[in-house]
Coordinates of C-alpha atoms and ligand atoms in Angstrom, one line a residue:
X25 CA -39.3 -52.9 -7.4
X26 CA -38.5 -53.3 -11.2
X27 CA -39.8 -56.8 -12.6
X28 CA -36.4 -57.8 -13.4
X29 CA -35.2 -57.3 -9.7
X30 CA -38.3 -59.2 -8.4
X31 CA -37.2 -62.4 -10.1
X32 CA -33.7 -62.4 -9.2
X33 CA -33.5 -65.8 -7.3
X34 CA -29.9 -65.4 -5.9
X35 CA -26.3 -64.3 -6.4
X36 CA -23.8 -67.3 -7.1
X37 CA -21.6 -67.1 -4.2
X38 CA -19.0 -69.2 -2.3
X39 CA -18.2 -71.2 -5.5
X40 CA -14.7 -71.3 -6.6
X41 CA -13.5 -69.9 -10.0
X42 CA -12.8 -72.7 -12.4
X43 CA -8.9 -73.6 -12.3
X44 CA -7.4 -72.2 -15.3
X45 CA -4.1 -70.7 -16.7
X46 CA -1.8 -72.1 -14.3
X47 CA 1.6 -73.5 -15.1
X48 CA 1.4 -77.5 -14.2
X49 CA 5.2 -77.6 -13.8
X50 CA 5.9 -74.5 -12.1
X51 CA 3.4 -75.1 -9.5
X52 CA 4.5 -78.6 -8.5
X53 CA 7.1 -78.5 -6.0
X54 CA 7.4 -82.3 -6.0
X55 CA 7.7 -83.0 -9.5
X56 CA 10.5 -79.9 -9.9
X57 CA 12.5 -81.5 -6.9
X58 CA 12.1 -85.2 -8.3
X59 CA 13.2 -84.2 -11.8
X60 CA 16.3 -82.6 -10.3
X61 CA 17.1 -85.2 -7.9
X62 CA 16.9 -87.7 -10.7
X63 CA 19.1 -85.8 -13.0
X64 CA 16.9 -84.2 -15.7
X65 CA 17.0 -80.4 -14.3
X66 CA 18.2 -79.6 -17.6
X67 CA 14.7 -80.2 -19.2
X68 CA 12.9 -77.3 -17.1
X69 CA 12.4 -75.0 -19.5
X70 CA 10.9 -77.5 -21.9
X71 CA 8.8 -78.8 -18.9
X72 CA 7.7 -75.3 -17.9
X73 CA 6.6 -74.3 -21.7
X74 CA 4.6 -77.6 -21.9
X75 CA 3.1 -76.8 -18.5
X76 CA 1.5 -73.5 -19.4
X77 CA -0.2 -75.3 -21.9
X78 CA -1.4 -78.0 -20.0
X79 CA -2.8 -75.7 -17.3
X80 CA -4.3 -73.5 -20.0
X81 CA -5.5 -74.0 -23.5
X82 CA -5.4 -77.9 -23.5
X83 CA -7.6 -77.9 -20.3
X84 CA -10.4 -77.0 -22.8
X85 CA -9.1 -79.4 -25.5
X86 CA -9.2 -82.4 -22.9
X87 CA -12.9 -81.6 -22.4
X88 CA -13.9 -81.1 -26.0
X89 CA -12.0 -84.2 -27.0
X90 CA -13.9 -86.4 -24.2
X91 CA -17.2 -84.3 -25.0
X92 CA -16.7 -85.7 -28.5
X93 CA -15.9 -89.2 -28.5
X94 CA -13.8 -90.9 -31.6
X95 CA -16.2 -92.6 -34.2
X96 CA -15.6 -95.5 -36.5
X97 CA -16.1 -94.8 -40.0
X98 CA -15.7 -98.5 -41.4
X99 CA -16.7 -97.7 -44.9
X100 CA -16.9 -94.7 -47.2
X101 CA -20.1 -93.4 -48.5
X102 CA -20.3 -95.8 -51.4
X103 CA -19.5 -98.9 -49.1
X104 CA -15.8 -99.3 -49.6
X105 CA -14.0 -100.3 -46.4
X106 CA -11.7 -97.4 -45.3
X107 CA -11.3 -98.3 -41.6
X108 CA -10.8 -94.9 -40.2
X109 CA -11.3 -93.3 -36.8
X110 CA -12.8 -90.1 -36.8
X111 CA -11.3 -87.7 -33.8
X112 CA -12.6 -84.4 -32.6
X113 CA -9.9 -81.5 -33.6
X114 CA -9.6 -81.0 -29.8
X115 CA -7.7 -84.7 -29.8
X116 CA -5.6 -83.6 -32.8
X117 CA -4.6 -80.6 -30.7
X118 CA -3.6 -82.5 -27.8
X119 CA -1.6 -85.4 -29.8
X120 CA 0.3 -82.3 -31.7
X121 CA 1.4 -80.7 -28.7
X122 CA 2.0 -84.2 -27.0
X123 CA 4.4 -84.9 -29.8
X124 CA 5.7 -81.2 -30.0
X125 CA 7.0 -81.6 -26.6
X126 CA 8.1 -85.2 -26.8
X127 CA 6.0 -87.8 -25.1
X128 CA 6.8 -90.0 -28.1
X129 CA 10.4 -89.0 -28.7
X130 CA 12.0 -86.8 -26.0
X131 CA 14.0 -89.7 -24.2
X132 CA 15.4 -90.8 -27.7
X133 CA 16.2 -87.5 -29.1
X134 CA 17.8 -86.9 -26.1
X135 CA 19.6 -90.2 -25.5
X136 CA 23.1 -88.8 -25.0
X137 CA 22.1 -86.9 -21.7
X138 CA 21.7 -88.2 -18.4
X139 CA 18.0 -88.1 -17.3
X140 CA 16.6 -88.4 -20.6
X141 CA 13.9 -91.0 -19.5
X142 CA 13.2 -88.8 -16.6
X143 CA 12.8 -85.6 -18.4
X144 CA 10.4 -87.6 -20.9
X145 CA 8.2 -89.1 -17.9
X146 CA 7.9 -85.7 -16.7
X147 CA 6.8 -84.6 -20.1
X148 CA 4.1 -87.4 -19.8
X149 CA 3.3 -86.3 -16.2
X150 CA 2.9 -82.6 -17.3
X151 CA 1.0 -83.3 -20.5
X152 CA -1.5 -86.0 -19.2
X153 CA -3.0 -83.8 -16.8
X154 CA -4.7 -82.0 -19.5
X155 CA -6.1 -84.9 -20.7
X156 CA -4.8 -88.7 -20.4
X157 CA -6.2 -89.8 -23.8
X158 CA -3.2 -89.1 -25.5
X159 CA -1.2 -91.2 -22.9
X160 CA -1.9 -94.7 -24.9
X161 CA -0.5 -93.8 -28.3
X162 CA 2.4 -91.6 -27.0
X163 CA 3.4 -94.2 -24.6
X164 CA 3.3 -97.2 -27.2
X165 CA 5.1 -94.9 -29.8
X166 CA 8.0 -94.1 -27.2
X167 CA 8.1 -97.8 -25.9
X168 CA 8.1 -99.3 -29.4
X169 CA 11.6 -98.2 -30.2
X170 CA 13.9 -100.6 -28.2
X171 CA 11.8 -103.6 -29.8
X172 CA 11.7 -102.5 -33.2
X173 CA 15.5 -102.0 -33.0
X174 CA 15.6 -105.9 -33.2
X175 CA 15.0 -105.5 -36.7
X176 CA 17.6 -102.7 -37.7
X177 CA 16.4 -102.1 -41.2
X178 CA 12.5 -101.3 -40.1
X179 CA 14.1 -99.4 -37.4
X180 CA 16.4 -97.4 -39.6
X181 CA 13.0 -96.7 -41.6
X182 CA 10.7 -96.1 -38.7
X183 CA 12.4 -94.8 -35.8
X184 CA 13.0 -91.0 -37.1
X185 CA 9.4 -90.7 -37.8
X186 CA 8.4 -91.9 -34.3
X187 CA 10.4 -90.0 -32.4
X188 CA 9.5 -86.8 -34.7
X189 CA 7.9 -83.5 -33.2
X190 CA 5.6 -83.4 -35.9
X191 CA 2.0 -84.9 -35.4
X192 CA 0.5 -86.0 -38.7
X193 CA -3.0 -87.4 -38.5
X194 CA -3.2 -88.5 -42.2
X195 CA -4.2 -91.8 -43.3
X196 CA -1.4 -92.3 -45.7
X197 CA 1.6 -94.5 -46.0
X198 CA 4.5 -93.7 -43.6
X199 CA 6.8 -92.8 -46.2
X200 CA 4.5 -89.7 -47.0
X201 CA 4.6 -88.5 -43.2
X202 CA 7.1 -86.7 -41.0
X203 CA 5.9 -88.2 -38.0
X204 CA 4.4 -91.4 -37.2
X205 CA 2.7 -93.4 -34.3
X206 CA 2.7 -97.1 -33.3
X207 CA 0.5 -99.6 -31.2
X208 CA 0.6 -102.9 -29.8
X209 CA -1.6 -105.7 -30.5
X210 CA -1.3 -108.9 -27.9
X211 CA -4.5 -109.5 -26.3
X212 CA -7.0 -112.0 -28.1
X213 CA -10.3 -113.1 -26.8
X214 CA -9.3 -116.6 -25.5
X215 CA -6.3 -114.9 -23.5
X216 CA -4.8 -111.4 -22.6
X217 CA -2.6 -112.1 -19.7
X218 CA -1.6 -115.4 -21.0
X219 CA -0.3 -114.2 -24.5
X220 CA 1.0 -117.9 -25.2
X221 CA -2.7 -118.5 -26.0
X222 CA -2.6 -116.2 -29.0
X223 CA -3.9 -118.0 -32.2
X224 CA -3.3 -115.2 -34.9
X225 CA -1.1 -117.1 -37.4
X226 CA 1.6 -115.5 -39.3
X227 CA 2.5 -117.4 -42.7
X228 CA 5.8 -116.6 -43.9
X229 CA 6.1 -115.7 -47.9
X230 CA 8.5 -116.2 -50.6
X231 CA 9.8 -112.5 -50.1
X232 CA 10.4 -112.8 -46.3
X233 CA 7.4 -110.9 -45.3
X234 CA 4.2 -112.5 -43.4
X235 CA 0.6 -112.8 -44.0
X236 CA -1.4 -112.7 -40.7
X237 CA -4.6 -114.2 -40.0
X238 CA -6.6 -113.8 -36.8
X239 CA -7.9 -111.1 -34.5
X240 CA -7.1 -108.8 -31.7
X241 CA -9.9 -108.2 -28.8
X242 CA -8.1 -105.0 -27.8
X243 CA -6.1 -102.9 -30.0
X244 CA -6.1 -99.5 -28.8
X245 CA -5.2 -96.4 -30.9
X246 CA -6.1 -98.2 -34.4
X247 CA -5.3 -95.0 -36.1
X248 CA -1.5 -95.5 -35.6
X249 CA 0.6 -95.9 -38.4
X250 CA 1.7 -99.6 -37.4
X251 CA 1.3 -102.0 -34.7
X252 CA 3.5 -104.2 -33.1
X253 CA 1.5 -107.4 -33.1
X254 CA 2.0 -111.2 -31.8
X255 CA 1.2 -114.0 -34.0
X256 CA 2.0 -117.6 -34.0
X257 CA 4.8 -118.5 -36.6
X258 CA 6.1 -122.1 -37.6
X259 CA 8.7 -121.2 -35.0
X260 CA 6.5 -120.1 -32.2
X261 CA 4.9 -116.6 -31.1
X262 CA 6.8 -114.0 -32.8
X263 CA 6.6 -110.1 -33.1
X264 CA 5.4 -108.5 -36.3
X265 CA 5.2 -104.7 -37.5
X266 CA 1.9 -104.6 -39.0
X267 CA 1.5 -101.2 -40.8
X268 CA -1.5 -99.7 -42.0
X269 CA -0.5 -99.7 -45.6
X270 CA 1.1 -102.5 -47.5
X271 CA 4.5 -101.5 -49.4
X272 CA 2.7 -101.0 -52.7
X273 CA 0.7 -98.4 -50.9
X274 CA -2.5 -100.1 -50.6
X275 CA -4.6 -100.6 -47.3
X276 CA -3.1 -103.4 -45.3
X277 CA -5.9 -106.2 -44.5
X278 CA -6.6 -104.8 -40.7
X279 CA -10.3 -104.3 -40.5
X280 CA -11.7 -102.5 -37.4
X281 CA -14.9 -104.4 -36.3
X282 CA -15.9 -102.0 -33.7
X283 CA -14.7 -99.5 -31.3
X284 CA -14.8 -100.4 -27.6
X285 CA -17.2 -98.9 -25.5
X286 CA -15.2 -98.1 -22.4
X287 CA -15.7 -96.9 -18.9
X288 CA -13.2 -93.9 -19.4
X289 CA -10.3 -93.0 -21.6
X290 CA -13.0 -91.4 -23.7
X291 CA -10.7 -89.3 -26.3
X292 CA -8.6 -92.3 -27.3
X293 CA -10.1 -94.9 -29.4
X294 CA -9.5 -98.8 -28.8
X295 CA -10.7 -101.2 -31.0
X296 CA -11.4 -105.0 -32.1
X297 CA -9.6 -105.8 -35.2
X298 CA -9.1 -108.7 -37.7
X299 CA -6.1 -109.5 -39.8
X300 CA -7.3 -110.9 -42.8
X301 CA -4.1 -111.8 -44.6
X302 CA -2.4 -108.5 -43.2
X303 CA 1.2 -107.7 -44.3
X304 CA 3.6 -108.1 -41.4
X305 CA 7.2 -107.8 -41.0
X306 CA 9.1 -109.9 -38.4
X307 CA 10.8 -108.0 -35.4
X308 CA 13.3 -110.3 -33.8
X309 CA 13.4 -113.8 -34.2
X310 CA 10.6 -116.3 -34.9
X311 CA 9.5 -117.7 -31.5
X312 CA 10.8 -114.7 -29.4
X313 CA 7.9 -112.6 -29.6
X314 CA 7.4 -112.3 -26.1
X315 CA 10.8 -111.7 -25.3
X316 CA 10.9 -108.9 -28.2
X317 CA 7.8 -106.9 -27.1
X318 CA 8.4 -107.4 -23.2
X319 CA 11.0 -104.5 -24.2
X320 CA 8.0 -102.3 -25.1
X321 CA 6.2 -103.4 -22.1
X322 CA 8.7 -102.7 -19.5
X323 CA 8.7 -98.9 -20.8
X324 CA 4.7 -98.9 -21.1
X325 CA 4.6 -100.0 -17.5
X326 CA 6.8 -97.2 -16.3
X327 CA 4.1 -95.1 -18.1
X328 CA 1.3 -96.6 -16.2
X329 CA 3.1 -95.4 -13.1
X330 CA 3.8 -92.0 -14.6
X331 CA 0.2 -91.7 -15.9
X332 CA -1.4 -92.7 -12.8
X333 CA 0.8 -90.5 -10.8
X334 CA -0.1 -87.7 -12.9
X335 CA -4.0 -88.4 -12.4
X336 CA -3.2 -88.5 -8.8
X337 CA -1.4 -84.9 -9.1
X338 CA -4.6 -83.5 -11.0
X339 CA -7.0 -84.7 -8.8
X340 CA -5.3 -83.3 -6.0
X341 CA -4.7 -79.9 -7.8
X342 CA -8.4 -79.9 -8.2
X343 CA -9.3 -80.6 -4.5
X344 CA -6.8 -78.1 -3.3
X345 CA -8.0 -75.4 -5.6
X346 CA -11.6 -75.9 -4.5
X347 CA -11.1 -76.3 -0.8
X348 CA -9.0 -73.1 -0.8
X349 CA -12.0 -71.2 -2.1
X350 CA -15.0 -73.0 -1.0
X351 CA -16.4 -72.0 2.8
X352 CA -18.3 -74.2 4.9
X353 CA -19.4 -73.7 8.6
X354 CA -17.6 -70.6 8.8
X355 CA -14.2 -71.4 7.5
X356 CA -12.6 -72.3 4.2
X357 CA -12.6 -76.0 3.8
X358 CA -8.8 -75.8 3.5
X359 CA -8.8 -74.6 7.2
X360 CA -11.1 -77.3 8.6
X361 CA -8.9 -79.8 10.6
X362 CA -10.3 -82.8 9.2
X363 CA -10.1 -81.6 5.5
X364 CA -6.8 -80.9 6.2
X365 CA -5.9 -84.3 7.4
X366 CA -7.5 -85.5 3.8
X367 CA -5.6 -83.0 1.7
X368 CA -2.4 -83.5 3.4
X369 CA -2.7 -87.5 3.3
X370 CA -3.5 -87.2 -0.6
X371 CA -0.7 -84.8 -1.2
X372 CA 1.9 -87.2 0.7
X373 CA 0.5 -90.1 -1.6
X374 CA 1.2 -88.0 -4.7
X375 CA 4.6 -87.0 -3.6
X376 CA 5.4 -90.5 -3.1
X377 CA 4.0 -91.6 -6.4
X378 CA 6.0 -89.4 -8.7
X379 CA 9.1 -89.9 -6.3
X380 CA 9.2 -93.6 -7.1
X381 CA 8.3 -93.3 -10.7
X382 CA 11.0 -90.7 -11.4
X383 CA 13.2 -93.2 -9.4
X384 CA 12.3 -96.0 -11.7
X385 CA 12.7 -93.6 -14.8
X386 CA 16.4 -93.0 -14.1
X387 CA 17.1 -96.6 -13.5
X388 CA 16.0 -97.3 -16.9
X389 CA 18.0 -94.1 -17.8
X390 CA 21.2 -96.0 -16.3
X391 CA 20.3 -99.4 -17.1
X392 CA 22.8 -99.6 -20.1
X393 CA 25.7 -98.6 -18.1
X394 CA 24.9 -99.8 -14.6
X395 CA 24.0 -103.4 -13.6
X396 CA 22.3 -102.3 -10.5
X397 CA 20.2 -99.8 -12.3
X398 CA 19.4 -102.2 -14.8
X399 CA 18.2 -104.9 -12.2
X400 CA 16.4 -102.3 -10.1
X401 CA 14.5 -101.1 -13.3
X402 CA 13.4 -104.7 -13.8
X403 CA 12.0 -105.3 -10.7
X404 CA 10.8 -101.7 -9.4
X405 CA 8.8 -101.3 -12.6
X406 CA 6.7 -104.3 -11.6
X407 CA 6.5 -103.2 -8.2
X408 CA 5.6 -99.7 -8.7
X409 CA 3.0 -100.4 -11.4
X410 CA 1.1 -102.6 -9.0
X411 CA 1.2 -100.2 -6.2
X412 CA 0.9 -96.7 -7.7
X413 CA -2.0 -97.7 -10.5
X414 CA -3.7 -99.7 -7.2
X415 CA -3.7 -96.3 -5.2
X416 CA -5.1 -94.3 -8.0
X417 CA -8.8 -95.3 -8.2
X418 CA -9.5 -94.6 -4.2
X419 CA -7.1 -91.5 -4.5
X420 CA -9.2 -89.8 -7.1
X421 CA -12.5 -90.9 -5.7
X422 CA -11.4 -89.1 -2.2
X423 CA -10.2 -85.9 -3.9
X424 CA -13.6 -86.1 -5.9
X425 CA -15.2 -85.9 -2.5
X426 CA -13.4 -82.9 -1.5
X427 CA -15.4 -81.0 -4.3
X428 CA -18.7 -82.5 -2.7
X429 CA -21.5 -82.9 -5.1
X430 CA -19.9 -80.9 -8.0
X431 CA -17.1 -83.3 -7.8
X432 CA -19.6 -86.0 -9.4
X433 CA -20.6 -83.5 -12.0
X434 CA -19.0 -83.7 -15.7
X435 CA -18.5 -80.1 -15.9
X436 CA -15.6 -80.6 -13.5
X437 CA -12.8 -82.8 -14.4
X438 CA -13.2 -85.4 -11.4
X439 CA -15.8 -87.7 -13.2
X440 CA -13.0 -88.1 -16.1
X441 CA -10.0 -88.6 -13.8
X442 CA -12.6 -91.2 -11.8
X443 CA -13.1 -93.0 -14.8
X444 CA -9.5 -93.1 -16.3
X445 CA -8.2 -93.9 -12.7
X446 CA -8.6 -98.0 -12.8
X447 CA -7.3 -98.3 -16.7
X448 CA -3.7 -98.3 -15.6
X449 CA -3.8 -101.0 -13.2
X450 CA -5.8 -103.3 -15.8
X451 CA -3.8 -102.8 -19.0
X452 CA 0.0 -103.7 -19.6
X453 CA -0.4 -106.5 -17.3
X454 CA -3.2 -106.5 -14.6
X455 CA -2.2 -106.3 -10.6
X456 CA -1.9 -110.1 -10.1
X457 CA 0.3 -110.2 -13.2
X458 CA 2.6 -107.5 -11.8
X459 CA 2.7 -109.6 -8.6
X460 CA 3.6 -112.6 -10.3
X461 CA 6.3 -110.8 -12.4
X462 CA 7.8 -109.7 -9.4
X463 CA 8.4 -113.2 -7.9
X464 CA 9.3 -114.3 -11.5
X465 CA 12.1 -111.9 -11.4
X466 CA 13.0 -112.9 -7.8
X467 CA 13.6 -116.4 -8.3
X468 CA 14.9 -116.4 -12.0
X469 CA 16.9 -113.2 -12.0
X470 CA 18.7 -113.1 -8.3
X471 CA 20.3 -109.9 -9.3
X472 CA 17.1 -108.2 -8.8
X473 CA 16.7 -109.0 -5.6
X474 CA 20.2 -107.8 -4.7
X475 CA 19.6 -104.7 -6.4
X476 CA 16.3 -104.2 -4.4
X477 CA 17.9 -105.2 -1.3
X478 CA 20.8 -102.7 -2.0
X479 CA 18.4 -99.6 -2.9
X480 CA 16.5 -100.1 0.4
X481 CA 19.6 -100.6 2.4
X482 CA 20.9 -97.3 1.2
X483 CA 18.2 -95.4 2.9
X484 CA 18.6 -97.3 6.2
X485 CA 19.6 -95.8 9.4
X486 CA 17.3 -92.4 8.9
X487 CA 14.1 -93.9 10.5
X488 CA 13.3 -96.5 13.0
X489 CA 10.0 -97.3 11.4
X490 CA 11.6 -97.8 8.1
X491 CA 14.5 -99.6 9.5
X492 CA 12.1 -102.0 11.4
X493 CA 10.1 -102.5 8.3
X494 CA 13.1 -103.3 5.9
X495 CA 14.4 -105.8 8.8
X496 CA 11.1 -107.8 8.5
X497 CA 11.1 -107.8 4.5
X498 CA 13.2 -111.1 4.1
X499 CA 11.0 -113.1 6.3
X500 CA 8.0 -112.1 4.0
X501 CA 9.9 -113.5 1.1
X502 CA 10.4 -116.8 2.9
X503 CA 8.1 -119.7 2.7
X504 CA 8.1 -120.4 -1.1
X505 CA 4.9 -122.7 -0.6
X506 CA 2.6 -119.8 0.1
X507 CA 4.4 -116.8 -1.5
X508 CA 2.3 -116.9 -4.7
X509 CA -0.7 -116.7 -2.8
X510 CA 0.5 -113.8 -0.5
X511 CA 2.4 -111.9 -3.2
X512 CA 0.0 -108.8 -3.1
X513 CA 1.0 -108.2 0.6
X514 CA 4.5 -108.6 -0.3
X515 CA 4.7 -106.5 -3.3
X516 CA 2.6 -103.6 -1.6
X517 CA 4.7 -103.8 1.4
X518 CA 7.8 -103.7 -1.0
X519 CA 6.3 -100.7 -3.0
X520 CA 5.9 -98.8 0.3
X521 CA 9.6 -99.3 1.4
X522 CA 10.7 -98.4 -2.0
X523 CA 8.6 -95.2 -1.8
X524 CA 10.0 -94.6 1.7
X525 CA 13.5 -95.1 0.5
X526 CA 13.2 -92.5 -2.3
X527 CA 11.6 -89.9 0.1
X528 CA 14.2 -90.7 3.0
X529 CA 16.9 -89.9 0.5
X530 CA 15.3 -86.8 -0.9
X531 CA 15.9 -84.8 2.1
X532 CA 12.6 -83.8 2.9
X533 CA 12.6 -85.2 6.6
X534 CA 9.5 -84.5 7.8
X535 CA 7.6 -85.7 4.9
X536 CA 9.8 -88.9 4.7
X537 CA 8.9 -89.3 8.4
X538 CA 5.3 -88.9 8.1
X539 CA 5.2 -91.5 5.3
X540 CA 6.8 -94.0 7.2
X541 CA 4.8 -93.7 10.3
X542 CA 1.7 -93.7 8.2
X543 CA 2.4 -96.2 5.6
X544 CA 4.8 -98.6 7.6
X545 CA 4.4 -98.3 11.2
X546 CA 0.4 -98.6 11.0
X547 CA -0.1 -95.0 12.1
X548 CA -3.1 -95.0 9.5
X549 CA -6.3 -96.2 8.8
X550 CA -7.6 -98.0 5.6
X551 CA -9.0 -94.5 4.2
X552 CA -7.1 -91.5 3.2
X553 CA -7.3 -88.6 5.8
X554 CA -6.2 -90.9 8.8
X555 CA -3.1 -89.2 9.5
X556 CA -1.8 -89.1 12.7
X557 CA -1.6 -85.6 14.9
X558 CA 2.0 -85.0 14.4
X559 CA 1.9 -85.2 10.6
X560 CA 3.2 -82.1 8.9
X561 CA 0.1 -81.0 7.6
X562 CA 1.0 -77.3 6.5
X563 CA 4.1 -78.3 4.9
X564 CA 2.4 -81.0 2.7
X565 CA -0.4 -78.7 1.7
X566 CA 1.8 -75.7 1.3
X567 CA 3.9 -78.0 -1.0
X568 CA 1.0 -79.1 -3.0
X569 CA -1.0 -76.3 -3.3
X570 CA 1.0 -73.5 -5.2
X571 CA -1.8 -73.6 -7.9
X572 CA -4.5 -73.0 -5.6
X573 CA -4.1 -69.3 -4.9
Ligands
FAD24 C1 -9.0 -99.7 -22.6 C2 -8.3 -101.1 -22.8 C3 -7.3 -100.8 -23.9 C4 -6.5 -102.0 -24.2 N1 -5.5 -101.7 -25.2 C5 -4.9 -102.9 -25.5 C6 -4.1 -102.7 -26.6 O1 -3.9 -101.8 -27.3 N2 -3.3 -103.9 -27.0 C7 -3.3 -105.0 -26.0 O2 -2.5 -106.1 -26.5 N3 -4.3 -105.1 -25.2 C8 -4.9 -104.2 -24.6 N4 -5.7 -104.1 -23.5 C9 -5.9 -105.4 -22.9 C10 -5.2 -105.5 -21.8 O3 -3.8 -105.5 -21.6 C11 -5.7 -106.7 -21.2 O4 -7.2 -106.7 -21.0 C12 -5.0 -107.3 -19.8 O5 -3.8 -107.5 -20.1 C13 -5.9 -108.6 -19.3 O6 -6.1 -109.4 -20.0 P1 -7.3 -109.9 -20.2 O7 -8.5 -109.1 -20.5 O8 -7.3 -111.0 -20.9 O9 -7.7 -110.8 -18.8 P2 -7.2 -112.1 -18.1 O10 -5.9 -112.4 -18.6 O11 -8.2 -113.2 -18.3 O12 -7.0 -111.9 -16.5 C14 -8.2 -111.4 -15.8 C15 -7.9 -111.0 -14.2 O13 -7.2 -112.6 -14.0 C16 -5.9 -112.1 -13.4 N5 -5.0 -113.4 -13.6 C17 -4.6 -113.7 -14.7 N6 -3.7 -114.7 -14.6 C18 -3.7 -115.0 -13.3 C19 -2.8 -115.9 -12.3 N7 -2.2 -116.9 -12.8 N8 -3.0 -115.6 -11.0 C20 -3.8 -114.6 -10.4 N9 -4.4 -113.8 -11.3 C21 -4.4 -113.9 -12.5 C22 -5.3 -110.8 -14.1 O14 -4.4 -110.2 -13.2 C23 -6.9 -110.1 -14.2 O15 -6.9 -109.4 -13.3 C24 -6.6 -103.0 -23.4 C25 -7.5 -103.2 -22.2 C26 -8.3 -101.7 -21.9 C27 -9.1 -102.2 -20.9

């Protein structure tokens, strides 16, 4: 026996090969069906191109961008303030591809086509699976456009650059750039959900611009070329565009105090800032700040649904890939009956998540032409944001567990997905805030109740569990005295009905029936993996696992 062979300890066996070089779009049956159903089939080729990158080279970029977190460079070497954030080249690569494929601008560049918001949501769903960290600046840039249009002169100047396909990370005035990004500053130390508590002041100057003095406690993507910021003007809380550079080309007085040391979302930077007489321009009217910025928030909330659905899908893909290659007790995990229950249940949840997300995206698409779609978009965004984001952390945890111990190790994507999972339910209005928003819409905008019930009724007569659950919904909305206290239960139920409604109308009858039985008729436990014996397990896994070969 040679010396070398004497010390050979073992051969690596029964370990999957890393999932790499698959097409995130082409292998996702539920996504492709939903995109076609909601009117954006025309974007297929575009999505296939981005899908190849998101399952290929960008996977590595995602790992690198998270291993090398952004650093604040507050000063240059001689002590002058520069307030720069330094990102790893991999993050720039992710951003460049995100802009090229239109996570920022695709909906606006295709605004004359039906399904533009659906297609753009699919772009985000696909691209975020490589890494979710670009989602924040891309979402804010996309979502800022309607708010910005309240100041047509500013919109003329900024919108072409915000919807550009060219990423330009240079810290120079926007006039010198082909592509720009934009963020949002609402949250202050004394109150985030309650933005009326904002104390940042905006003082009108003789030339019509404003000088902002105050702070923001959360200010994500501080490298953006501008932020939409809420501040108190003489007429009340107002919305301002605060660029990184003043019109004379000097650096604007927005000091980055520090970067947040976040649980997850590591590739992206979030910061605390102070405005020390920062230059700002009014967007919308004084005193109408919330009404103005809420148009941005409506779109970022849809993106929270999209982002969370995308995290679920990527976690499921990883779980399926692993289970398809790992043996235990003489069988592949994917052939073990109990594991099949877990995987099928996750696949069902994932299908429901993307189905509802793209239905809401279509409502946003149709909102300007169709009153039903506008009212549905208003209420279903809050409902979907609450529920899909709320489901993501336990979903990702369950998918992680499918990998066993390696799912807890940073070399797999699972710890990153797990850290990212809670974020969408916290920002852009936390869970309770979404529930209160649903109640506000129902109380103040009666057309939202009509749209919701019309949407749910249109799926009636196909499934007895669904019909029974729908018949009980009006009772849940009674008793105004306890409604706020009960609103999580009500919104959860409504979200499940909406998801069921989309699935029922989608034509995959067995899948819709399984959803109704498990989610509406109580034939399901509190954990995933508790589907009943008649669930279409093979169908669910087969549809979901096209990547796992
Ligand atoms: C990583 C990260 C990045 C962020 N980036 C940005 C950014 O770029 N720009 C920005 O403006 N903000 C940003 N935020 C802030 C985020 O939007 C807020 O943290 C969030 O809106 C909650 O506000 P808060 O932290 O002040 O909590 P609070 O408003 O104090 O809320 C705390 C909890 O109380 C609940 N609550 C509040 N009011 C009620 C009520 N009436 N009834 C029942 N429950 C209630 C909330 O749902 C929440 O669960 C970011 C946050 C994170 C974590």
